[in-house]
Short mmCIF file of C-alpha atoms in Angstrom, two decimals:
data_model
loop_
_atom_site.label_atom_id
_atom_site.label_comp_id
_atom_site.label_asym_id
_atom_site.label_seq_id
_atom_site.Cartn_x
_atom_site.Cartn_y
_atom_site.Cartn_z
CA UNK E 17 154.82 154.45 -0.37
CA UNK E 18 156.09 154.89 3.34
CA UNK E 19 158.66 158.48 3.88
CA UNK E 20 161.47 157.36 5.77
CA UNK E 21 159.83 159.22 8.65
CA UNK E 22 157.29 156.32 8.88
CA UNK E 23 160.31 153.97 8.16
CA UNK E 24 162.32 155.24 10.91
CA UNK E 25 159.45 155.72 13.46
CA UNK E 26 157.88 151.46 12.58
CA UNK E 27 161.34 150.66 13.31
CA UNK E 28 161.79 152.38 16.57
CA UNK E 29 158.18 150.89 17.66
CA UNK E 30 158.80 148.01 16.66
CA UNK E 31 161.78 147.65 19.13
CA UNK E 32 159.83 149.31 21.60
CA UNK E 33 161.88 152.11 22.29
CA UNK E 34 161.48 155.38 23.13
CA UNK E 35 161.87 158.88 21.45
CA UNK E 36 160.45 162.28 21.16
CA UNK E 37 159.63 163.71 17.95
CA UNK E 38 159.68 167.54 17.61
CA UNK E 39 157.71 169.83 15.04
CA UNK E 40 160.04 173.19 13.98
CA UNK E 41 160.58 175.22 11.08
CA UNK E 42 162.99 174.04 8.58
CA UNK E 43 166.69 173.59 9.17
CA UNK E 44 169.31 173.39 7.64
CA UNK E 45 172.28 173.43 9.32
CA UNK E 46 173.39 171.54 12.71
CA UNK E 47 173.45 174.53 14.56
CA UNK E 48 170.14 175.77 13.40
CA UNK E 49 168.45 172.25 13.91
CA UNK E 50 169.91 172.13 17.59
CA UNK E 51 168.29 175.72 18.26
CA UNK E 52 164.93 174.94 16.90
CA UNK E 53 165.32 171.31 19.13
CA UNK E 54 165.85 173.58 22.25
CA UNK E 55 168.79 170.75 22.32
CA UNK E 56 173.26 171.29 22.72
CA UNK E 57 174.87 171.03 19.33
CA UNK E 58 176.72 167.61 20.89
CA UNK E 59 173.88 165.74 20.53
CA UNK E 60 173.00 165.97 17.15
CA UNK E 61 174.00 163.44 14.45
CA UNK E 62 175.12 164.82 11.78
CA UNK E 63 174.63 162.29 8.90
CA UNK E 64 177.14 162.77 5.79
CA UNK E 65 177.46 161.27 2.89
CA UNK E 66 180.35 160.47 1.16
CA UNK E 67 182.03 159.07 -2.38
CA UNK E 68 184.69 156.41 -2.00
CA UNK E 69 186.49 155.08 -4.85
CA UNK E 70 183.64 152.25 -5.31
CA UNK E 71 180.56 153.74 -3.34
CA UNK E 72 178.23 155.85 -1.17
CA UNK E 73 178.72 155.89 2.80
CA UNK E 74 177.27 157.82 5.39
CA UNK E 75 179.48 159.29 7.83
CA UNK E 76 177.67 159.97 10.93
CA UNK E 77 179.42 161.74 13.85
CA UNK E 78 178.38 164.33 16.70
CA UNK E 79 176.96 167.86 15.19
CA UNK E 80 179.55 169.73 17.39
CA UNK E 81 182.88 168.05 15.78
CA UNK E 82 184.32 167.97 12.58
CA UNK E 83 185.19 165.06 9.87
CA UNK E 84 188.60 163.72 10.03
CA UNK E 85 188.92 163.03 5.76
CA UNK E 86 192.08 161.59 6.51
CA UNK E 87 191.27 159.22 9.15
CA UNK E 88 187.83 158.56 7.44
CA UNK E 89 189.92 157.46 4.31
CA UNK E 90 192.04 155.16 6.23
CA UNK E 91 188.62 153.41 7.55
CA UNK E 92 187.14 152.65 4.25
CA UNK E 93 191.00 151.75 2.52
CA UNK E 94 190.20 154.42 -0.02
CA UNK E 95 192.75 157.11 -1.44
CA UNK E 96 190.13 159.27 -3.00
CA UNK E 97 186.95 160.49 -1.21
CA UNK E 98 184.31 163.18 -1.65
CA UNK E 99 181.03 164.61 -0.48
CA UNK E 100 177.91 163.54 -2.52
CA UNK E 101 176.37 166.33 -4.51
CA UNK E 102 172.98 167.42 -3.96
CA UNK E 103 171.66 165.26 -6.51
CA UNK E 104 173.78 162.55 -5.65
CA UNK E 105 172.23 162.68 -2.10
CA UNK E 106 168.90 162.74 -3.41
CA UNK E 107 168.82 160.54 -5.78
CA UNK E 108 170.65 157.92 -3.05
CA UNK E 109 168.96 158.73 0.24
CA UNK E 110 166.03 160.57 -1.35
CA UNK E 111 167.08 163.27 1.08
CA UNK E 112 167.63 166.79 0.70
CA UNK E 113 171.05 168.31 2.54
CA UNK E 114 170.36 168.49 5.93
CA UNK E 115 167.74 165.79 6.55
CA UNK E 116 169.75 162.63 5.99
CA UNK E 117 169.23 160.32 9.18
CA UNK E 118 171.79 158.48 10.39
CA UNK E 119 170.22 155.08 9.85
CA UNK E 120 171.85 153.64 6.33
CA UNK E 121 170.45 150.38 7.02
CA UNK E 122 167.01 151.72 5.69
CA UNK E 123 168.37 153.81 3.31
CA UNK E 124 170.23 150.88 1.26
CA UNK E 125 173.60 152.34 2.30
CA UNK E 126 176.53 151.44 4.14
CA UNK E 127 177.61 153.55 7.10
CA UNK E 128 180.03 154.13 9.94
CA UNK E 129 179.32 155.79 12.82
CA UNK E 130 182.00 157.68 14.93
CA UNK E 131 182.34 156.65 18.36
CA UNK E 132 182.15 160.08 19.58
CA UNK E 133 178.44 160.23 19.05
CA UNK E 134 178.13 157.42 22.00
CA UNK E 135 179.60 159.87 24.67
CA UNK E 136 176.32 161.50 24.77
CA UNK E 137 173.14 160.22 26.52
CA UNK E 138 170.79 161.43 23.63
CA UNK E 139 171.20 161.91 20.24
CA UNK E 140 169.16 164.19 18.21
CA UNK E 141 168.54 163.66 14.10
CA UNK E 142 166.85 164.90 11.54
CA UNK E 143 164.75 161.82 9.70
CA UNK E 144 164.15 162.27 6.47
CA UNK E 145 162.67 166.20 7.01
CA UNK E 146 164.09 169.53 7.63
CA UNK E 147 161.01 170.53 9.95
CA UNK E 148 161.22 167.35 12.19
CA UNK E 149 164.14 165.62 14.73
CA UNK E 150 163.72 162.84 16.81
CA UNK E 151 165.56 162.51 19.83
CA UNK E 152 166.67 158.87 21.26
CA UNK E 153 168.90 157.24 23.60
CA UNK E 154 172.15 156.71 22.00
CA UNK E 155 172.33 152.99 23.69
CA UNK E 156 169.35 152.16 22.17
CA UNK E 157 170.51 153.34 18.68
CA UNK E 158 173.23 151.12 18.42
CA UNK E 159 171.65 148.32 19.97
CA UNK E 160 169.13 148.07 16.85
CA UNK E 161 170.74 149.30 13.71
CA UNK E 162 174.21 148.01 15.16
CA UNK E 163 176.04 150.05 12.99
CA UNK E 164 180.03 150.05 12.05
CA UNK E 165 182.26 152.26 14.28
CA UNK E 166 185.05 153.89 13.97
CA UNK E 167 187.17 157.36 14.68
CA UNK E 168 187.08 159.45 11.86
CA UNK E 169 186.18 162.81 13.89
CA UNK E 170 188.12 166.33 15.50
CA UNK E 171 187.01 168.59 17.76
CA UNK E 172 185.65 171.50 15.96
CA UNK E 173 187.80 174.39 17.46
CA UNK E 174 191.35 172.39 16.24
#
């Protein structure tokens, strides 16, 4: 059985881009992942997964802002929303907190990315693992999963 690693890395190949993967020690948070990257907070996607009234999404936005619920809501015409539990996220993603990549499309779940994460150049993620990111061009990510967009993020400090 392939890790979503190997699923993520085939797929990247196979479209011929290119990426850096990095070894570090396990992270956990945003901030800690873009320290042991050597990479600015901005640039990591921060992959989160959510409860609607009738399923799982991932919300994926830039590590350095903050979800909008209430716009994020309006986007999926849902009233009542919540974050996945631990198990929840495991047993959907087979992911532990923290290493959920932003790629849905191989993970069997629907997701929306915030355009905010396209201001940046790069984008930095955790795939599957809390002691590896890859880093890609943010172009090149939408160009092959082609994901849903939307604006469901705030700036952190407001």
């Amino acid at each position: 059985m392939t890790t979503i690693f190997e699923n993520i890395t085939a797929l990247l190949r196979e479209h011929t881009l290119s990426y850096i993967v990095k070894e570090h020690p396990p992270t956990t948070t945003s901030e800690e992942s873009a320290h042991a990257r050597g990479e600015p907070l901005k640039i990591g996607a921060k992959a989160l997964m959510v409860k609607s009234d009738a399923e799982f999404v991932l919300a994926v936005l830039p590590a350095d802002r903050r979800l909008d619920t209430g716009a994020l809501k309006k986007l999926l015409g849902t009233k009542n929303m919540r974050f996945a539990t631990p198990e929840e996220l495991k047993q959907v993603t087979g992911c532990d907190k923290g290493a959920v990549p932003p790629f849905g499309n191989l993970l069997g779940v629907r997701m929306i990315v915030d355009q905010a994460l396209f201001e940046e150049e790069f984008m930095a993620f955790n795939p599957g693992s809390l002691e590896r990111s890859i880093k890609m061009k943010t172009a090149e990510y939408q160009r092959v999963v082609q994901p849903e967009i939307g604006h469901f993020s705030k700036d952190i400090f407001l």
